mmCIF file of C-alpha atoms in Angstrom:
data_model
loop_
_atom_site.group_PDB
_atom_site.id
_atom_site.type_symbol
_atom_site.label_atom_id
_atom_site.label_comp_id
_atom_site.label_asym_id
_atom_site.label_seq_id
_atom_site.Cartn_x
_atom_site.Cartn_y
_atom_site.Cartn_z
ATOM 1 C CA MET A 39 14.220 39.632 -8.414
ATOM 2 C CA ALA A 40 10.929 40.154 -7.724
ATOM 3 C CA ALA A 41 9.687 37.854 -9.616
ATOM 4 C CA ASP A 42 11.441 34.734 -7.963
ATOM 5 C CA ALA A 43 10.982 36.224 -4.801
ATOM 6 C CA VAL A 44 7.337 35.404 -5.331
ATOM 7 C CA GLU A 45 8.206 31.868 -6.478
ATOM 8 C CA HIS A 46 9.449 31.037 -3.457
ATOM 9 C CA GLY A 47 6.783 31.835 -1.085
ATOM 10 C CA GLY A 48 8.011 35.600 -0.488
ATOM 11 C CA GLY A 49 5.242 37.649 -0.399
ATOM 12 C CA ALA A 50 6.464 41.648 0.092
ATOM 13 C CA ALA A 51 7.285 41.429 -3.732
ATOM 14 C CA PHE A 52 4.303 41.237 -4.846
ATOM 15 C CA ASP A 53 4.216 41.321 -8.931
ATOM 16 C CA PRO A 54 0.344 40.248 -10.352
ATOM 17 C CA MET A 55 2.024 39.947 -13.373
ATOM 18 C CA HIS A 56 3.802 37.408 -12.676
ATOM 19 C CA GLN A 57 1.385 34.524 -13.447
ATOM 20 C CA PHE A 58 1.767 35.492 -17.178
ATOM 21 C CA GLN A 59 5.596 35.041 -16.702
ATOM 22 C CA VAL A 60 6.765 32.602 -20.397
ATOM 23 C CA LYS A 61 8.951 30.089 -18.905
ATOM 24 C CA ARG A 62 11.333 28.054 -20.992
ATOM 25 C CA LEU A 63 10.913 24.567 -19.361
ATOM 26 C CA VAL A 64 12.630 22.793 -22.622
ATOM 27 C CA SER A 65 15.015 25.207 -24.472
ATOM 28 C CA PHE A 66 16.086 24.489 -27.744
ATOM 29 C CA ASP A 67 16.211 26.187 -30.816
ATOM 30 C CA VAL A 68 14.847 25.327 -34.751
ATOM 31 C CA PHE A 69 16.520 26.720 -37.749
ATOM 32 C CA GLY A 70 18.220 29.422 -35.759
ATOM 33 C CA LEU A 71 14.330 30.428 -34.583
ATOM 34 C CA ASP A 72 13.664 29.983 -30.585
ATOM 35 C CA ALA A 73 11.477 26.803 -30.095
ATOM 36 C CA SER A 74 11.715 26.476 -27.091
ATOM 37 C CA PHE A 75 8.692 24.034 -24.841
ATOM 38 C CA THR A 76 7.887 27.354 -22.066
ATOM 39 C CA ASN A 77 4.573 26.743 -19.805
ATOM 40 C CA ALA A 78 2.325 28.214 -21.749
ATOM 41 C CA ALA A 79 3.265 25.454 -24.361
ATOM 42 C CA ALA A 80 3.020 23.036 -21.554
ATOM 43 C CA PHE A 81 -1.458 24.641 -21.152
ATOM 44 C CA MET A 82 -1.227 24.325 -25.245
ATOM 45 C CA VAL A 83 -0.732 20.963 -25.024
ATOM 46 C CA LEU A 84 -2.963 19.982 -21.764
ATOM 47 C CA ALA A 85 -6.282 21.956 -23.735
ATOM 48 C CA VAL A 86 -5.446 19.736 -26.526
ATOM 49 C CA VAL A 87 -5.192 16.692 -24.562
ATOM 50 C CA VAL A 88 -8.100 18.064 -22.998
ATOM 51 C CA ILE A 89 -10.219 18.489 -25.646
ATOM 52 C CA SER A 90 -9.057 15.589 -27.463
ATOM 53 C CA VAL A 91 -9.972 13.234 -24.331
ATOM 54 C CA PHE A 92 -13.720 15.163 -23.569
ATOM 55 C CA THR A 93 -14.598 15.036 -26.927
ATOM 56 C CA ILE A 94 -13.482 11.376 -28.358
ATOM 57 C CA ALA A 95 -12.764 9.587 -24.375
ATOM 58 C CA SER A 96 -16.611 10.765 -23.808
ATOM 59 C CA MET A 97 -18.365 8.964 -26.834
ATOM 60 C CA SER A 98 -16.077 5.462 -26.837
ATOM 61 C CA GLY A 99 -19.590 4.307 -25.856
ATOM 62 C CA ARG A 100 -21.003 5.603 -28.486
ATOM 63 C CA ALA A 101 -24.890 5.121 -26.350
ATOM 64 C CA ILE A 102 -28.063 5.710 -27.742
ATOM 65 C CA VAL A 103 -28.940 6.822 -24.452
ATOM 66 C CA PRO A 104 -25.993 9.450 -23.548
ATOM 67 C CA GLY A 105 -23.858 8.804 -20.195
ATOM 68 C CA ARG A 106 -22.937 12.092 -18.231
ATOM 69 C CA MET A 107 -19.368 13.097 -20.299
ATOM 70 C CA GLN A 108 -21.215 11.845 -23.790
ATOM 71 C CA SER A 109 -24.030 14.470 -22.993
ATOM 72 C CA MET A 110 -21.438 17.266 -23.141
ATOM 73 C CA ALA A 111 -19.263 16.371 -25.458
ATOM 74 C CA GLU A 112 -22.725 16.298 -27.356
ATOM 75 C CA LEU A 113 -23.741 18.900 -26.372
ATOM 76 C CA SER A 114 -20.566 21.423 -27.047
ATOM 77 C CA TYR A 115 -21.165 19.734 -30.599
ATOM 78 C CA GLU A 116 -24.486 21.395 -30.881
ATOM 79 C CA PHE A 117 -23.505 23.996 -29.326
ATOM 80 C CA VAL A 118 -21.506 24.883 -32.399
ATOM 81 C CA ALA A 119 -23.209 23.163 -34.774
ATOM 82 C CA SER A 120 -26.507 25.170 -33.942
ATOM 83 C CA MET A 121 -24.134 28.620 -33.916
ATOM 84 C CA ILE A 122 -22.744 28.373 -36.794
ATOM 85 C CA ARG A 123 -25.741 27.210 -38.582
ATOM 86 C CA ASP A 124 -27.889 30.550 -36.998
ATOM 87 C CA THR A 125 -25.557 32.886 -38.044
ATOM 88 C CA VAL A 126 -23.441 31.729 -41.374
ATOM 89 C CA GLY A 127 -26.058 28.727 -42.714
ATOM 90 C CA ASN A 128 -25.882 25.320 -44.242
ATOM 91 C CA ALA A 129 -22.869 27.094 -46.385
ATOM 92 C CA GLY A 130 -20.441 27.306 -43.141
ATOM 93 C CA GLN A 131 -21.056 23.242 -42.117
ATOM 94 C CA LYS A 132 -17.671 22.946 -44.230
ATOM 95 C CA TYR A 133 -15.529 25.189 -41.299
ATOM 96 C CA PHE A 134 -16.799 23.575 -38.483
ATOM 97 C CA PRO A 135 -14.232 21.345 -37.027
ATOM 98 C CA PHE A 136 -11.987 24.475 -37.494
ATOM 99 C CA ILE A 137 -14.382 26.684 -35.927
ATOM 100 C CA PHE A 138 -15.357 23.539 -33.018
ATOM 101 C CA SER A 139 -11.521 23.440 -32.593
ATOM 102 C CA LEU A 140 -10.788 27.148 -32.192
ATOM 103 C CA PHE A 141 -13.943 27.816 -29.652
ATOM 104 C CA MET A 142 -12.808 24.683 -27.558
ATOM 105 C CA PHE A 143 -9.279 25.840 -27.419
ATOM 106 C CA VAL A 144 -10.592 29.034 -26.675
ATOM 107 C CA LEU A 145 -12.931 28.118 -23.616
ATOM 108 C CA VAL A 146 -10.961 25.187 -22.653
ATOM 109 C CA SER A 147 -7.558 27.518 -22.422
ATOM 110 C CA ASN A 148 -9.664 29.999 -20.684
ATOM 111 C CA MET A 149 -10.568 27.289 -18.170
ATOM 112 C CA LEU A 150 -7.505 26.012 -17.399
ATOM 113 C CA GLY A 151 -6.312 29.093 -17.009
ATOM 114 C CA MET A 152 -8.768 29.900 -13.794
ATOM 115 C CA LEU A 153 -7.268 27.089 -11.689
ATOM 116 C CA PRO A 154 -4.679 28.156 -8.628
ATOM 117 C CA TYR A 155 -0.682 28.404 -10.713
ATOM 118 C CA SER A 156 -1.981 27.317 -13.603
ATOM 119 C CA PHE A 157 -1.211 29.382 -16.867
ATOM 120 C CA THR A 158 -3.545 31.463 -18.843
ATOM 121 C CA VAL A 159 -2.485 31.154 -22.917
ATOM 122 C CA THR A 160 -4.780 33.483 -23.470
ATOM 123 C CA SER A 161 -4.203 36.336 -21.682
ATOM 124 C CA HIS A 162 -0.736 36.370 -24.419
ATOM 125 C CA ILE A 163 -1.749 38.902 -26.984
ATOM 126 C CA ALA A 164 1.133 36.415 -29.523
ATOM 127 C CA VAL A 165 -1.544 33.719 -28.664
ATOM 128 C CA THR A 166 -5.279 35.747 -29.581
ATOM 129 C CA VAL A 167 -2.694 37.843 -32.377
ATOM 130 C CA ALA A 168 -2.269 34.725 -34.293
ATOM 131 C CA LEU A 169 -5.807 32.782 -33.592
ATOM 132 C CA ALA A 170 -7.604 36.538 -35.179
ATOM 133 C CA LEU A 171 -4.889 36.628 -38.099
ATOM 134 C CA VAL A 172 -5.947 33.427 -38.897
ATOM 135 C CA VAL A 173 -9.305 33.842 -39.126
ATOM 136 C CA PHE A 174 -9.451 36.999 -40.655
ATOM 137 C CA ILE A 175 -6.773 35.854 -43.067
ATOM 138 C CA GLY A 176 -8.355 32.639 -43.661
ATOM 139 C CA VAL A 177 -12.262 34.625 -44.067
ATOM 140 C CA THR A 178 -10.577 37.014 -46.692
ATOM 141 C CA VAL A 179 -8.811 33.974 -48.643
ATOM 142 C CA ILE A 180 -12.612 33.211 -48.690
ATOM 143 C CA GLY A 181 -14.155 36.016 -49.392
ATOM 144 C CA PHE A 182 -10.982 36.387 -52.926
ATOM 145 C CA VAL A 183 -12.176 32.912 -53.954
ATOM 146 C CA LYS A 184 -16.370 32.506 -53.675
ATOM 147 C CA HIS A 185 -16.879 36.184 -55.258
ATOM 148 C CA GLY A 186 -13.337 36.956 -56.824
ATOM 149 C CA VAL A 187 -12.312 40.287 -57.488
ATOM 150 C CA GLY A 188 -16.335 40.906 -57.010
ATOM 151 C CA PHE A 189 -15.427 40.840 -53.148
ATOM 152 C CA LEU A 190 -14.173 44.234 -52.312
ATOM 153 C CA LYS A 191 -18.079 45.507 -53.307
ATOM 154 C CA PHE A 192 -18.028 44.356 -49.863
ATOM 155 C CA PHE A 193 -16.901 47.385 -48.986
ATOM 156 C CA VAL A 194 -19.130 49.797 -50.500
ATOM 157 C CA PRO A 195 -22.330 49.952 -48.458
ATOM 158 C CA SER A 196 -25.001 50.253 -50.636
ATOM 159 C CA GLY A 197 -27.897 52.934 -51.375
ATOM 160 C CA ILE A 198 -25.706 55.924 -50.167
ATOM 161 C CA PRO A 199 -24.884 59.252 -52.347
ATOM 162 C CA LYS A 200 -22.156 58.669 -55.403
ATOM 163 C CA ALA A 201 -20.133 61.531 -53.291
ATOM 164 C CA LEU A 202 -19.977 59.669 -49.738
ATOM 165 C CA VAL A 203 -18.490 56.038 -51.861
ATOM 166 C CA PRO A 204 -14.964 57.410 -50.672
ATOM 167 C CA LEU A 205 -15.121 58.598 -47.130
ATOM 168 C CA LEU A 206 -17.708 55.193 -46.488
ATOM 169 C CA VAL A 207 -14.760 53.030 -48.501
ATOM 170 C CA VAL A 208 -11.695 53.799 -46.494
ATOM 171 C CA ILE A 209 -14.333 53.974 -43.158
ATOM 172 C CA GLU A 210 -15.388 50.388 -44.332
ATOM 173 C CA VAL A 211 -11.495 49.292 -44.865
ATOM 174 C CA ILE A 212 -10.184 50.622 -41.859
ATOM 175 C CA SER A 213 -13.234 49.184 -39.859
ATOM 176 C CA TYR A 214 -12.659 45.591 -41.956
ATOM 177 C CA LEU A 215 -8.775 45.905 -40.742
ATOM 178 C CA THR A 216 -9.551 46.045 -36.791
ATOM 179 C CA ARG A 217 -11.604 43.121 -36.425
ATOM 180 C CA PRO A 218 -8.171 41.398 -35.971
ATOM 181 C CA LEU A 219 -7.137 43.835 -33.530
ATOM 182 C CA SER A 220 -10.534 43.853 -31.745
ATOM 183 C CA LEU A 221 -10.422 40.292 -31.658
ATOM 184 C CA SER A 222 -7.455 39.517 -29.987
ATOM 185 C CA VAL A 223 -7.131 42.793 -28.024
ATOM 186 C CA ARG A 224 -10.644 41.351 -26.415
ATOM 187 C CA LEU A 225 -10.000 38.291 -25.292
ATOM 188 C CA PHE A 226 -6.973 39.314 -24.132
ATOM 189 C CA ALA A 227 -7.322 41.845 -22.075
ATOM 190 C CA ASN A 228 -10.205 40.331 -20.733
ATOM 191 C CA MET A 229 -8.297 37.454 -20.013
ATOM 192 C CA MET A 230 -5.804 39.470 -18.629
ATOM 193 C CA ALA A 231 -7.426 41.923 -16.377
ATOM 194 C CA GLY A 232 -9.563 39.142 -14.662
ATOM 195 C CA HIS A 233 -6.463 37.120 -14.032
ATOM 196 C CA THR A 234 -5.009 40.358 -12.709
ATOM 197 C CA MET A 235 -7.820 41.297 -10.717
ATOM 198 C CA LEU A 236 -7.661 37.586 -8.708
ATOM 199 C CA LYS A 237 -4.183 38.223 -8.706
ATOM 200 C CA VAL A 238 -4.450 41.642 -6.518
ATOM 201 C CA PHE A 239 -7.454 40.711 -4.140
ATOM 202 C CA ALA A 240 -5.730 37.236 -3.680
ATOM 203 C CA SER A 241 -2.712 39.623 -2.314
ATOM 204 C CA PHE A 242 -4.951 41.774 -0.773
ATOM 205 C CA VAL A 243 -7.062 39.024 1.761
ATOM 206 C CA ILE A 244 -3.119 37.832 2.789
ATOM 207 C CA GLY A 245 -2.302 41.522 3.526
ATOM 208 C CA LEU A 246 -5.519 42.666 5.679
ATOM 209 C CA GLY A 247 -4.632 38.691 7.515
ATOM 210 C CA ILE A 248 -7.084 37.151 9.796
ATOM 211 C CA LEU A 249 -9.326 39.912 11.065
ATOM 212 C CA GLY A 250 -10.063 41.976 7.387
ATOM 213 C CA GLY A 251 -8.740 39.165 5.015
ATOM 214 C CA TRP A 252 -12.895 38.237 4.793
ATOM 215 C CA ALA A 253 -14.171 40.915 2.552
ATOM 216 C CA PRO A 254 -11.983 40.442 -0.134
ATOM 217 C CA LEU A 255 -11.625 37.162 -0.240
ATOM 218 C CA ALA A 256 -15.762 37.128 -0.369
ATOM 219 C CA PHE A 257 -15.016 39.477 -3.605
ATOM 220 C CA MET A 258 -12.897 36.663 -4.788
ATOM 221 C CA VAL A 259 -14.883 34.065 -4.467
ATOM 222 C CA ALA A 260 -17.891 36.656 -6.356
ATOM 223 C CA PHE A 261 -15.033 37.084 -9.485
ATOM 224 C CA THR A 262 -14.225 33.698 -9.542
ATOM 225 C CA GLY A 263 -17.405 32.820 -10.955
ATOM 226 C CA LEU A 264 -17.630 36.013 -12.415
ATOM 227 C CA GLU A 265 -14.565 34.951 -14.744
ATOM 228 C CA ILE A 266 -16.163 31.533 -15.447
ATOM 229 C CA LEU A 267 -18.825 32.671 -16.729
ATOM 230 C CA VAL A 268 -16.011 35.627 -18.583
ATOM 231 C CA ALA A 269 -14.236 32.697 -19.719
ATOM 232 C CA PHE A 270 -17.141 31.319 -21.623
ATOM 233 C CA LEU A 271 -18.179 34.272 -22.545
ATOM 234 C CA GLN A 272 -14.965 34.797 -24.334
ATOM 235 C CA ALA A 273 -14.473 31.997 -25.653
ATOM 236 C CA TYR A 274 -18.253 31.820 -26.900
ATOM 237 C CA VAL A 275 -17.803 35.955 -28.278
ATOM 238 C CA PHE A 276 -14.239 34.444 -30.461
ATOM 239 C CA ALA A 277 -16.392 31.710 -31.999
ATOM 240 C CA ILE A 278 -19.491 33.568 -32.999
ATOM 241 C CA LEU A 279 -17.612 36.505 -34.749
ATOM 242 C CA THR A 280 -15.367 33.875 -36.054
ATOM 243 C CA CYS A 281 -19.097 32.969 -37.443
ATOM 244 C CA ILE A 282 -20.269 36.709 -38.327
ATOM 245 C CA TYR A 283 -17.145 37.534 -40.714
ATOM 246 C CA LEU A 284 -17.455 33.823 -42.445
ATOM 247 C CA ASN A 285 -20.912 34.485 -42.986
ATOM 248 C CA ASP A 286 -19.659 38.228 -44.526
ATOM 249 C CA ALA A 287 -16.775 36.235 -46.460
ATOM 250 C CA LEU A 288 -19.924 33.643 -47.929
ATOM 251 C CA HIS A 289 -22.950 35.844 -48.642
ATOM 252 C CA MET A 290 -21.621 39.466 -48.812
ATOM 253 C CA HIS A 291 -24.098 40.849 -45.900
ATOM 254 C CA MET B 43 4.292 43.338 -18.848
ATOM 255 C CA PRO B 44 5.280 39.796 -19.930
ATOM 256 C CA GLN B 45 2.568 40.125 -22.731
ATOM 257 C CA LEU B 46 4.727 42.484 -24.232
ATOM 258 C CA ASP B 47 8.117 40.493 -23.665
ATOM 259 C CA PHE B 48 8.734 39.460 -27.860
ATOM 260 C CA SER B 49 12.051 36.857 -27.142
ATOM 261 C CA VAL B 50 8.973 34.430 -26.076
ATOM 262 C CA TRP B 51 6.767 34.832 -29.236
ATOM 263 C CA PRO B 52 8.441 32.690 -31.326
ATOM 264 C CA PRO B 53 8.083 29.838 -28.759
ATOM 265 C CA GLN B 54 4.867 30.671 -28.387
ATOM 266 C CA LEU B 55 3.962 30.890 -31.960
ATOM 267 C CA ILE B 56 5.026 27.963 -32.680
ATOM 268 C CA TRP B 57 3.629 25.982 -30.252
ATOM 269 C CA LEU B 58 0.288 27.566 -30.909
ATOM 270 C CA THR B 59 0.917 26.219 -34.665
ATOM 271 C CA ILE B 60 1.701 22.642 -33.469
ATOM 272 C CA SER B 61 -0.765 22.224 -31.109
ATOM 273 C CA PHE B 62 -3.653 23.710 -32.973
ATOM 274 C CA VAL B 63 -3.057 22.488 -36.229
ATOM 275 C CA ALA B 64 -2.644 18.502 -33.890
ATOM 276 C CA LEU B 65 -6.227 19.767 -32.651
ATOM 277 C CA TYR B 66 -7.564 20.675 -35.725
ATOM 278 C CA ILE B 67 -6.590 16.799 -37.715
ATOM 279 C CA ILE B 68 -7.464 15.508 -34.251
ATOM 280 C CA MET B 69 -11.184 17.232 -34.278
ATOM 281 C CA ALA B 70 -11.771 17.284 -38.025
ATOM 282 C CA ARG B 71 -10.517 13.179 -38.378
ATOM 283 C CA VAL B 72 -11.432 11.382 -34.814
ATOM 284 C CA ALA B 73 -13.890 13.394 -33.239
ATOM 285 C CA LEU B 74 -15.832 15.189 -34.907
ATOM 286 C CA PRO B 75 -17.088 12.629 -37.459
ATOM 287 C CA ARG B 76 -17.292 10.193 -34.241
ATOM 288 C CA ILE B 77 -19.768 12.291 -32.354
ATOM 289 C CA ALA B 78 -21.919 13.235 -35.482
ATOM 290 C CA GLU B 79 -21.987 9.004 -36.525
ATOM 291 C CA VAL B 80 -23.872 8.893 -32.982
ATOM 292 C CA ILE B 81 -25.745 11.824 -33.127
ATOM 293 C CA GLU B 82 -27.057 10.670 -36.451
ATOM 294 C CA HIS B 83 -27.371 7.106 -35.404
ATOM 295 C CA ARG B 84 -29.503 8.248 -32.373
ATOM 296 C CA ARG B 85 -31.987 10.115 -34.607
ATOM 297 C CA ASP B 86 -32.262 7.750 -37.372
ATOM 298 C CA ARG B 87 -33.224 5.419 -34.261
ATOM 299 C CA ILE B 88 -35.574 7.692 -32.680
ATOM 300 C CA ALA B 89 -37.003 8.431 -36.463
ATOM 301 C CA ASN B 90 -37.186 5.393 -37.461
ATOM 302 C CA ASP B 91 -38.966 4.264 -33.818
ATOM 303 C CA LEU B 92 -41.415 6.714 -34.367
ATOM 304 C CA ASP B 93 -42.234 5.151 -38.059
ATOM 305 C CA ARG B 94 -42.688 1.511 -36.049
ATOM 306 C CA ALA B 95 -45.430 3.090 -33.512
ATOM 307 C CA GLN B 96 -47.297 5.415 -36.164
ATOM 308 C CA GLU B 97 -47.391 2.016 -38.919
ATOM 309 C CA LEU B 98 -48.539 -0.321 -35.308
ATOM 310 C CA LYS B 99 -51.301 2.653 -34.954
ATOM 311 C CA ASP B 100 -52.295 1.952 -37.747
ATOM 312 C CA LYS B 101 -52.739 -1.420 -37.495
ATOM 313 C CA SER B 102 -54.149 -1.587 -34.230
ATOM 314 C CA GLU B 103 -56.572 0.935 -35.960
ATOM 315 C CA LYS B 104 -57.422 -0.785 -38.757
ATOM 316 C CA ALA B 105 -57.733 -4.055 -36.469
ATOM 317 C CA ARG B 106 -60.275 -1.866 -34.153
ATOM 318 C CA GLN B 107 -62.282 -1.049 -37.694
ATOM 319 C CA ASP B 108 -62.644 -4.242 -39.636
ATOM 320 C CA TYR B 109 -63.920 -5.602 -36.180
ATOM 321 C CA GLU B 110 -66.618 -2.682 -35.299
ATOM 322 C CA THR B 111 -67.723 -3.789 -39.316
ATOM 323 C CA ALA B 112 -67.182 -7.099 -38.534
ATOM 324 C CA LEU B 113 -69.229 -6.182 -35.179
ATOM 325 C CA GLY B 114 -71.719 -4.466 -37.531
ATOM 326 C CA LYS B 115 -72.316 -6.718 -40.410
ATOM 327 C CA ALA B 116 -72.971 -9.766 -37.127
ATOM 328 C CA ARG B 117 -75.491 -7.341 -35.289
ATOM 329 C CA SER B 118 -77.334 -6.809 -38.184
ATOM 330 C CA GLN B 119 -76.869 -10.831 -39.819
ATOM 331 C CA ALA B 120 -78.571 -11.412 -35.695
ATOM 332 C CA HIS B 121 -80.953 -9.214 -36.231
ATOM 333 C CA ASN B 122 -82.190 -10.320 -40.045
ATOM 334 C CA ILE B 123 -82.056 -14.039 -38.008
ATOM 335 C CA ALA B 124 -84.484 -12.716 -35.371
ATOM 336 C CA GLN B 125 -86.787 -11.074 -37.636
ATOM 337 C CA ASP B 126 -86.680 -14.210 -39.633
ATOM 338 C CA THR B 127 -87.648 -16.289 -37.396
ATOM 339 C CA ARG B 128 -90.109 -13.953 -35.988
ATOM 340 C CA ASP B 129 -92.116 -13.879 -39.153
ATOM 341 C CA ARG B 130 -91.802 -17.255 -39.830
ATOM 342 C CA MET B 131 -93.676 -17.961 -36.161
ATOM 343 C CA ALA B 132 -95.900 -15.464 -36.328
ATOM 344 C CA SER B 133 -96.817 -17.013 -40.176
ATOM 345 C CA LEU B 134 -97.297 -20.302 -38.666
ATOM 346 C CA THR B 135 -99.177 -19.045 -35.445
ATOM 347 C CA GLU B 136 -101.683 -17.399 -38.193
ATOM 348 C CA ARG B 137 -102.104 -20.827 -40.779
ATOM 349 C CA GLN B 138 -102.151 -22.845 -37.152
ATOM 350 C CA ARG B 139 -105.114 -20.436 -36.163
ATOM 351 C CA ALA B 140 -106.975 -20.507 -39.352
ATOM 352 C CA MET B 141 -106.632 -24.128 -39.510
ATOM 353 C CA SER B 142 -108.313 -24.683 -35.964
ATOM 354 C CA GLU B 143 -110.703 -21.244 -36.720
ATOM 355 C CA ALA B 144 -111.365 -23.722 -39.276
ATOM 356 C CA ALA B 145 -112.463 -27.042 -37.997
ATOM 357 C CA LEU B 146 -114.500 -25.163 -34.942
ATOM 358 C CA ALA B 147 -116.369 -23.308 -37.886
ATOM 359 C CA ASN B 148 -117.197 -27.295 -39.156
ATOM 360 C CA LYS B 149 -117.736 -28.437 -36.370
ATOM 361 C CA ILE B 150 -120.538 -25.762 -35.651
ATOM 362 C CA GLY B 151 -122.014 -26.197 -39.075
ATOM 363 C CA GLU B 152 -122.542 -29.478 -38.477
ATOM 364 C CA ALA B 153 -123.616 -29.212 -34.317
ATOM 365 C CA GLU B 154 -126.194 -26.471 -36.085
ATOM 366 C CA ALA B 155 -127.413 -28.896 -38.304
ATOM 367 C CA SER B 156 -127.883 -31.431 -36.256
ATOM 368 C CA ILE B 157 -129.590 -29.237 -34.120
ATOM 369 C CA ALA B 158 -131.479 -27.983 -37.220
ATOM 370 C CA ARG B 159 -132.535 -31.414 -38.102
ATOM 371 C CA THR B 160 -133.190 -32.567 -34.340
ATOM 372 C CA LYS B 161 -135.632 -29.010 -34.742
ATOM 373 C CA ALA B 162 -137.350 -30.259 -37.610
ATOM 374 C CA GLN B 163 -138.582 -34.052 -36.599
ATOM 375 C CA VAL B 164 -139.376 -32.176 -33.875
ATOM 376 C CA LEU B 165 -141.352 -29.885 -35.460
ATOM 377 C CA ALA B 166 -143.019 -32.617 -38.040
ATOM 378 C CA ARG B 167 -143.855 -34.609 -34.633
ATOM 379 C CA LEU B 168 -145.816 -31.494 -33.288
ATOM 380 C CA ASP B 169 -149.140 -32.497 -34.221
ATOM 381 C CA GLU B 170 -149.257 -35.653 -33.107
ATOM 382 C CA ILE B 171 -148.009 -34.887 -30.435
ATOM 383 C CA SER B 172 -150.390 -32.038 -29.906
ATOM 384 C CA VAL B 173 -153.052 -34.681 -30.744
ATOM 385 C CA GLU B 174 -152.766 -36.492 -28.528
ATOM 386 C CA THR B 175 -151.511 -34.514 -25.691
ATOM 387 C CA ALA B 176 -155.294 -32.902 -26.541
ATOM 388 C CA SER B 177 -156.926 -35.771 -26.671
ATOM 389 C CA GLU B 178 -155.270 -37.294 -23.494
ATOM 390 C CA LEU B 179 -156.802 -33.474 -21.708
ATOM 391 C CA VAL B 180 -160.038 -33.846 -23.112
ATOM 392 C CA GLU B 181 -160.908 -37.393 -22.110
ATOM 393 C CA THR B 182 -158.965 -36.410 -18.092
ATOM 394 C CA LEU B 183 -161.427 -33.658 -18.153
ATOM 395 C CA ILE B 184 -164.346 -34.578 -20.050
ATOM 396 C CA GLY B 185 -164.628 -38.433 -19.621
ATOM 397 C CA LYS B 186 -164.870 -38.887 -22.598
ATOM 398 C CA GLY B 187 -162.988 -39.111 -25.860
ATOM 399 C CA ALA B 188 -163.337 -36.595 -28.076
ATOM 400 C CA LYS B 189 -163.689 -37.291 -32.007
ATOM 401 C CA PRO B 190 -160.050 -37.548 -33.519
ATOM 402 C CA ALA B 191 -160.729 -35.726 -36.770
ATOM 403 C CA GLN B 192 -162.343 -32.621 -34.432
ATOM 404 C CA ILE B 193 -159.533 -32.721 -31.651
ATOM 405 C CA LYS B 194 -156.771 -32.733 -35.493
ATOM 406 C CA LYS B 195 -158.859 -29.288 -36.512
ATOM 407 C CA ALA B 196 -158.454 -27.825 -33.791
ATOM 408 C CA VAL B 197 -155.031 -28.867 -32.978
ATOM 409 C CA LYS B 198 -154.182 -27.146 -36.225
ATOM 410 C CA GLU B 199 -156.080 -24.275 -35.926
ATOM 411 C CA ALA B 200 -154.758 -23.498 -32.827
ATOM 412 C CA ILE B 201 -151.358 -23.663 -33.785
ATOM 413 C CA ALA B 202 -151.886 -21.403 -37.075
ATOM 414 C CA ALA B 203 -153.298 -19.048 -34.547
ATOM 415 C CA GLN B 204 -150.222 -19.162 -32.493
ATOM 416 C CA GLY B 205 -147.396 -19.236 -35.952
ATOM 417 C CA GLY B 206 -149.420 -16.422 -36.954
ATOM 418 C CA GLU B 207 -148.486 -14.357 -34.030
#
């Protein structure tokens, strides 16, 4: 098996996709469902632990003048809070814990994925689709609860000729339904492409040896910096799009 | 592509649900209220401090104004006292001057009166002295005395002539 060959230090059978392999660490079933604790699950739990420690332990001092870690925790809080305030307004404060959790989960998962030998939770479409669907379904439910059947008017743009209404409604509905798809694929594709790219260039470093390996190594260093930026940016994009969708549901534009 | 291996979707979704729900509960129940509390506390503290600073500033401003009013009052009082004293001294000097002037005028009057009296006495005795002097002059000049009546008459005429000048 190629994957095993790489795992055991075999350089020849190189597979850049091996890093995305989900391995069952503890296998078990719950009511016939495969609920095995995998490496992906381990990194999800690790992300939760990291976020919890980051936001709780750093605030344990409750200092008036914050230290380094407390400043960062407060900064992330203010960052998400102002993001919601700017896009949704005061009505969005109710959803602050959810958006904060979402942002931090994606951000920390992306960042943990930057560590060598780690697993990137968000590079799996299963995860991003699930998160995007939670956002999509949640936002749609909020829209209907808030405006009742009137929420359907969201799909009828105002100020257009009557003849165009059916066409535009179809377009609006399709664009609305593609939201979870674009949301999930954007994150998943970015993460997967970046990590694959890093792996490919890492193999070039080995392949070109001590003489020619420096060029791809330099590129990798720069690209790692870019990847860290992308990791943050994608978490931000995921969160801000959630805010925008929420705003659409609450205020109908 | 391992992502499309659907056999690993159920464990991923189950563990995603478990971990995300746990994260949400931890964030909503513990972490975020705590951060909010700290930030709120700091905001209150800063607002309080600013209020107190403003209050103290107002107080010091008021104290400064009070001081300035008091200073102004004291200054005008001092000015009044100085003016009063000056006026009082001036009137006192004036009075003393008037008094000494009056005394002097008195003395001058007395002196003038005494001079006049002496002059009158002298003038009253002028005839007598003139006659005596004339008779002695005549006796010395011609060797014998003239008649006192003649001399008296001559002196009277001479005085009349002089007085007539």
